[in-house]
Short mmCIF file of C-alpha atoms in Angstrom, two decimals:
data_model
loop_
_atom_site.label_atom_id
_atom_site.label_comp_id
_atom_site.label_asym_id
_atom_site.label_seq_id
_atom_site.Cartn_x
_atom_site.Cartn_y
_atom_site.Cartn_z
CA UNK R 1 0.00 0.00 0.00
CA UNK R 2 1.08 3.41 -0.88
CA UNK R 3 2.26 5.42 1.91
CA UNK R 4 -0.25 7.79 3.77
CA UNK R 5 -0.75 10.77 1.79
CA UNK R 6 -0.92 14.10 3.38
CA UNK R 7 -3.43 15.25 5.63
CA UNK R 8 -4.90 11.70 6.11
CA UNK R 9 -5.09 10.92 9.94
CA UNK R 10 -3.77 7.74 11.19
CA UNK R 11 -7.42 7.05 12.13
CA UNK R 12 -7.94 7.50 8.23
CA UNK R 13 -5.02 5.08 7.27
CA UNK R 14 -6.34 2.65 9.44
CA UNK R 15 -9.86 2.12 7.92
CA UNK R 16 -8.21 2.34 4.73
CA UNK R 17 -5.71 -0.10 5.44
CA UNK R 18 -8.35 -2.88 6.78
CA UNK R 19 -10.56 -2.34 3.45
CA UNK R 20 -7.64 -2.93 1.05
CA UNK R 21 -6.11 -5.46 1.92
CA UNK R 22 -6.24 -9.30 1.58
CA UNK R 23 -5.75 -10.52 5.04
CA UNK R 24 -4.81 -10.37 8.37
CA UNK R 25 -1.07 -10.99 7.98
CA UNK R 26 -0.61 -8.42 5.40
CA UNK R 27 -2.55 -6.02 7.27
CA UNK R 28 -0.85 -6.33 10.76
CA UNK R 29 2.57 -5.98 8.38
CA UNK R 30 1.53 -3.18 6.84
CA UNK R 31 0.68 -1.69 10.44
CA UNK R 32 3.82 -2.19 11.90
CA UNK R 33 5.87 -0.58 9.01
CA UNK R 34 3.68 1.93 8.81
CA UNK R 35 4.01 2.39 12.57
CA UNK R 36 7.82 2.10 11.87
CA UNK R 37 7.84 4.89 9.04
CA UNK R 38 5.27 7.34 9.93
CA UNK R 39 4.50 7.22 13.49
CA UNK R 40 7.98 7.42 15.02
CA UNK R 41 9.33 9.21 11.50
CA UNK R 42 10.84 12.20 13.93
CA UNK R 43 13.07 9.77 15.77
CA UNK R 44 14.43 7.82 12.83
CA UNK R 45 16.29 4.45 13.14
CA UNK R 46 12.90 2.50 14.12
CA UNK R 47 12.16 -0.98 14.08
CA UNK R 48 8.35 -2.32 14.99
CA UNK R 49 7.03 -5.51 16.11
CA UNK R 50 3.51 -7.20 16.31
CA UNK R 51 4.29 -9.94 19.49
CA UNK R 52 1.07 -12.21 19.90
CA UNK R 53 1.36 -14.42 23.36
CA UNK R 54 -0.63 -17.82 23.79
CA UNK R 55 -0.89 -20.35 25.94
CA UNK R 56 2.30 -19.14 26.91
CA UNK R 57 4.12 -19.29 23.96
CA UNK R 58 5.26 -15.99 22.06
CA UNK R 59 5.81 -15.38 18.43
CA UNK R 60 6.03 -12.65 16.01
CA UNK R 61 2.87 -12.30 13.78
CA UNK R 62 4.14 -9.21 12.05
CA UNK R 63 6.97 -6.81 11.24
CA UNK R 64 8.32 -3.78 9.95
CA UNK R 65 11.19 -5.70 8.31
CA UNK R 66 12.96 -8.86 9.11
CA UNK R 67 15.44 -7.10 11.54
CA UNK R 68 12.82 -6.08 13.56
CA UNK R 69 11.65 -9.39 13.98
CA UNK R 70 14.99 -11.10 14.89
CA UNK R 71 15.13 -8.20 17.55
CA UNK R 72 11.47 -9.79 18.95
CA UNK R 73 13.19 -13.11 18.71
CA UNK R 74 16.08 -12.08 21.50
CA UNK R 75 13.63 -11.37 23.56
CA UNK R 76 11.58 -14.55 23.39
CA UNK R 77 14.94 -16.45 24.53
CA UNK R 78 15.28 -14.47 27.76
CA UNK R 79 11.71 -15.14 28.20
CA UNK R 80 11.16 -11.40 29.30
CA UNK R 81 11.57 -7.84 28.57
CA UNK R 82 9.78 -4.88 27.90
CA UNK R 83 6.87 -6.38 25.43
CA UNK R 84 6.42 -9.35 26.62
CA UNK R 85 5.65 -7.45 30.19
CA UNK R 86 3.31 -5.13 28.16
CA UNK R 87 1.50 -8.50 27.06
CA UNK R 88 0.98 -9.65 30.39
CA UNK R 89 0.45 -6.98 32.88
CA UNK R 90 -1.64 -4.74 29.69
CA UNK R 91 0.59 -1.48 30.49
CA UNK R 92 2.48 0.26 28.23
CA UNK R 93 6.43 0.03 28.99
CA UNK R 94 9.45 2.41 28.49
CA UNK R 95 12.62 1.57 28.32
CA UNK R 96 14.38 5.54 27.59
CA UNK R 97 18.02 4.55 27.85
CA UNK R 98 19.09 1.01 27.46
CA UNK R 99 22.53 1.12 29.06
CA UNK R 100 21.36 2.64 31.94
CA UNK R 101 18.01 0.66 32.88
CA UNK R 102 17.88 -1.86 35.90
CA UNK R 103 14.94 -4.16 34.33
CA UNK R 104 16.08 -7.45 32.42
CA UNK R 105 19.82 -6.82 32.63
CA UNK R 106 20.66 -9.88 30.67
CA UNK R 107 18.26 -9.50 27.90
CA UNK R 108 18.71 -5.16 27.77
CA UNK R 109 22.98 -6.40 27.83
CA UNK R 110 21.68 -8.19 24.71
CA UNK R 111 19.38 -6.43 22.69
CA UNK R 112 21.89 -3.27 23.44
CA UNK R 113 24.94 -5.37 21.10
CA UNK R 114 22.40 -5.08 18.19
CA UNK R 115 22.54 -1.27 18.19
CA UNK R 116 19.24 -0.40 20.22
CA UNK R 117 19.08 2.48 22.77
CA UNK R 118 15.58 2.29 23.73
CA UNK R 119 12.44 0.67 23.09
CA UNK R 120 8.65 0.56 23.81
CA UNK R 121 6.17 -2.23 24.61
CA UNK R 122 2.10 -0.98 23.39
CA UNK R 123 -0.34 -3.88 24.63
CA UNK R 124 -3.21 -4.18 22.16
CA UNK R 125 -6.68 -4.54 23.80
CA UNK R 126 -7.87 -7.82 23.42
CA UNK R 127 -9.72 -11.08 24.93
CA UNK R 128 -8.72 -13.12 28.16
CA UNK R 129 -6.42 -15.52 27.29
CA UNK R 130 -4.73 -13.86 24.04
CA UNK R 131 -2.45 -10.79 24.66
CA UNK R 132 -0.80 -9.27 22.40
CA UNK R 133 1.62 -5.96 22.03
CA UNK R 134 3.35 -3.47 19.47
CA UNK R 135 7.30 -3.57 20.16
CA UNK R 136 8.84 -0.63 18.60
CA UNK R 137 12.98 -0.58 18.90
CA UNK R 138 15.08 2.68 18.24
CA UNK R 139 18.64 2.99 17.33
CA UNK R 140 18.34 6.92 19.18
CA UNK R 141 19.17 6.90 23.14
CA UNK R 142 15.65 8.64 24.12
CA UNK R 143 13.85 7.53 21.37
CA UNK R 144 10.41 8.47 22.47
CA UNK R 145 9.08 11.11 23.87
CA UNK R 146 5.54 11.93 25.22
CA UNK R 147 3.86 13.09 22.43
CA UNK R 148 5.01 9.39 20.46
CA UNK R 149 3.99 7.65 23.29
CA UNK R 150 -0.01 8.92 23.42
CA UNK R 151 0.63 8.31 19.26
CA UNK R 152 1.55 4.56 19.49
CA UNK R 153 -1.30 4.12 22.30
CA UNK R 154 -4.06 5.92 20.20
CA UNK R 155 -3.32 3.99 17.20
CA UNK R 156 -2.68 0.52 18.88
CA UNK R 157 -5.92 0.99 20.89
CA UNK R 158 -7.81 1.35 17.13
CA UNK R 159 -5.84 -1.52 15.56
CA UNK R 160 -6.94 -4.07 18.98
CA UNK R 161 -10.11 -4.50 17.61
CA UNK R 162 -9.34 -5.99 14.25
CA UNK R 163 -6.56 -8.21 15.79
CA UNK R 164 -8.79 -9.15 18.04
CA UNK R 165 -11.40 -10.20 15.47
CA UNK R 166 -9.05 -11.93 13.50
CA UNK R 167 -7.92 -14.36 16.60
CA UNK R 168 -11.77 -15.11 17.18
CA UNK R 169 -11.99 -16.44 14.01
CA UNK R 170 -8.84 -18.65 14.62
CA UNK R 171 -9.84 -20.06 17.95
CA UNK R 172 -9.41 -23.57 16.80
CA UNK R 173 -5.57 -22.38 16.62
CA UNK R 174 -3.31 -23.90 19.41
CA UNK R 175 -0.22 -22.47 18.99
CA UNK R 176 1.41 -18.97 16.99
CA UNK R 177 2.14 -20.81 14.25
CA UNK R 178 -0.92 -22.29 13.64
CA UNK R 179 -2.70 -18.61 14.08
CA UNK R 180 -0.48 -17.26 11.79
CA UNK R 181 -1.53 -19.65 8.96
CA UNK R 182 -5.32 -19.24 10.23
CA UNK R 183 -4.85 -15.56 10.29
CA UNK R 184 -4.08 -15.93 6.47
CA UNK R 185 -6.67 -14.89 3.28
CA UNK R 186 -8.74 -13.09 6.04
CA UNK R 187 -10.90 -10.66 3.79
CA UNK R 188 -13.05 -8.17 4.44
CA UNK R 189 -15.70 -10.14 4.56
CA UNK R 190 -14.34 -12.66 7.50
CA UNK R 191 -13.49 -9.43 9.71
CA UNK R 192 -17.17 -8.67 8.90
CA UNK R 193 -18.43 -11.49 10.05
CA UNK R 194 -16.18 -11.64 13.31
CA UNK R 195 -18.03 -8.55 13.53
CA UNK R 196 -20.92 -9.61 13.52
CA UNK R 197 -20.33 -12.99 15.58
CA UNK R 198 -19.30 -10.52 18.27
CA UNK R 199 -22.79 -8.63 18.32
CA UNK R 200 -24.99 -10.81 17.75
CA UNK R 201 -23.01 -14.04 19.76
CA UNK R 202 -23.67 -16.35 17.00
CA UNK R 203 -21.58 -18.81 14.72
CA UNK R 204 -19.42 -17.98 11.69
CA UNK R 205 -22.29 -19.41 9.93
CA UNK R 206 -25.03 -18.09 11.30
CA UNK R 207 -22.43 -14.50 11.11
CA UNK R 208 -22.27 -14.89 7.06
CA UNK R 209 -26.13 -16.10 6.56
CA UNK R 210 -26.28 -12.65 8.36
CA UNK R 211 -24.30 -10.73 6.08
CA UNK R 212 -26.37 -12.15 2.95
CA UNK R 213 -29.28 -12.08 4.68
CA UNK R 214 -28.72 -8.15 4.50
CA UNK R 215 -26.90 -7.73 1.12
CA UNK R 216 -29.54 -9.79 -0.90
CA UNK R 217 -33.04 -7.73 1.12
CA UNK R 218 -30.27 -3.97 0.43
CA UNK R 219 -29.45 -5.45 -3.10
CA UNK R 220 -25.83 -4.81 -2.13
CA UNK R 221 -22.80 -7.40 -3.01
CA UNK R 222 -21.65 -9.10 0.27
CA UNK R 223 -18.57 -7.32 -0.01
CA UNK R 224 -20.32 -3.44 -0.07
CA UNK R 225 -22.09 -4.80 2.99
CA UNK R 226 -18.82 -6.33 4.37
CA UNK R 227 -17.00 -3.12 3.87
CA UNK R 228 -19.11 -0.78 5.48
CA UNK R 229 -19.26 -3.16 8.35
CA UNK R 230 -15.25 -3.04 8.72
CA UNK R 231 -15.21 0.53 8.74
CA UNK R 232 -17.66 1.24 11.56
CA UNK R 233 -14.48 -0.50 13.73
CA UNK R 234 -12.81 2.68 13.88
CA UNK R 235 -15.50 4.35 15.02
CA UNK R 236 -15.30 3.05 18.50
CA UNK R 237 -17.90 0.17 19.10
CA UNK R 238 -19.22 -0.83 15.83
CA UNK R 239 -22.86 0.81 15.17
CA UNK R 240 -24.55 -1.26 12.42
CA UNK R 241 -26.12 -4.10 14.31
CA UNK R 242 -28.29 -7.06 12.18
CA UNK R 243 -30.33 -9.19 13.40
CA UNK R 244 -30.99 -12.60 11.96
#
């Protein structure tokens, strides 16, 4: 996707990016290099991460580039840090000056031999059992102030909802990187119907009999229908409500 063109919001961007593209991989990577190139573009040197935590097992389900996600990777093998304590106590973390922070010696010792001088941990809202965060790295001692922290928290708390849609509809999943392949060819349509599911506390089935339900008594393709479903999401709770 082309990048955001001026004077679009980030709020703007977001919708956009859920309607175009294919799925749910592609749109969490596009998220996290956008996140990488436009939302920390001021401090320069930035790496992003999307960590999603199961059953106790982590695993990257998106990047900026495939740096960043070797950087996620240290982190797994110390078995804590910064994002991973975003994940599980849901608070956003700072670390402002790697060589001089107390928390995680071992891993921060690390992570600081691969050029980073400070890095943030975002938690995306999402449902018990499944927690999830943004992991941004910087190569600038300082790397974020205040005004890039209420950014990354703002956009991350927009972005929750979709993930979480997308890891409703792979429940069946029992590890990352069976989600990952679940969270694969996710259209518009399937994030519509997670929608849906979540209003209405039905099945996927009953969900898409929904959806055509409505597009064949509106005389609207399934995806119209779909698509205007999907961008009610950034909009803070989702206003169109069906009924079967």
């Amino acid at each position: 996707m082309a990048d955001r063109v001026a004077g679009q919001t980030p709020t703007d961007y977001l919708q956009e990016l859920i309607l175009e593209t294919d799925d749910v991989e592609e749109f969490l990577n596009e998220f996290a290099a956008f996140s990488a190139n436009q939302l920390f573009d001021r401090t320069g040197g930035v790496l992003c991460g999307v960590t999603l935590l199961r059953s106790r097992r982590a695993g990257t389900v998106a990047s900026s580039s495939p740096e960043a996600k070797a950087l996620d990777e240290i982190q797994y093998r110390h078995t804590d840090g910064p994002c991973l304590t975003a994940c599980v106590e849901h608070r956003t973390v700072h670390v402002a000056d790697v060589a001089t922070d107390e928390r995680w010696p071992d891993y921060l010792s690390d992570i600081s031999q691969h050029g980073v001088q400070s890095i943030l941990g975002v938690p995306f809202d999402l449902e018990a059992g499944t927690m999830a965060a943004l992991n941004v790295y910087s190569m600038q001692n300082g790397g974020f102030d205040e005004e890039s922290i209420r950014t990354a928290e703002g956009f991350v708390r927009q972005t929750s909802k979709a993930l979480m849609l997308s890891v409703r509809l792979a429940q069946h999943s029992d590890s990352v990187s069976n989600l990952k392949a679940a969270m694969k060819s996710r259209t518009a349509i399937d994030i519509a119907i997670g929608i849906i599911m979540a209003q209405n506390r039905c099945s996927q089935q009953e969900a898409f009999n929904i959806l055509k339900s409505v597009s064949s008594s509106r005389n609207r393709k399934v995806r119209d229908i779909a698509a205007s479903v999907v961008a009610s999401i950034g909009q803070g709770e989702p206003e169109t409500h069906f009924e079967a």
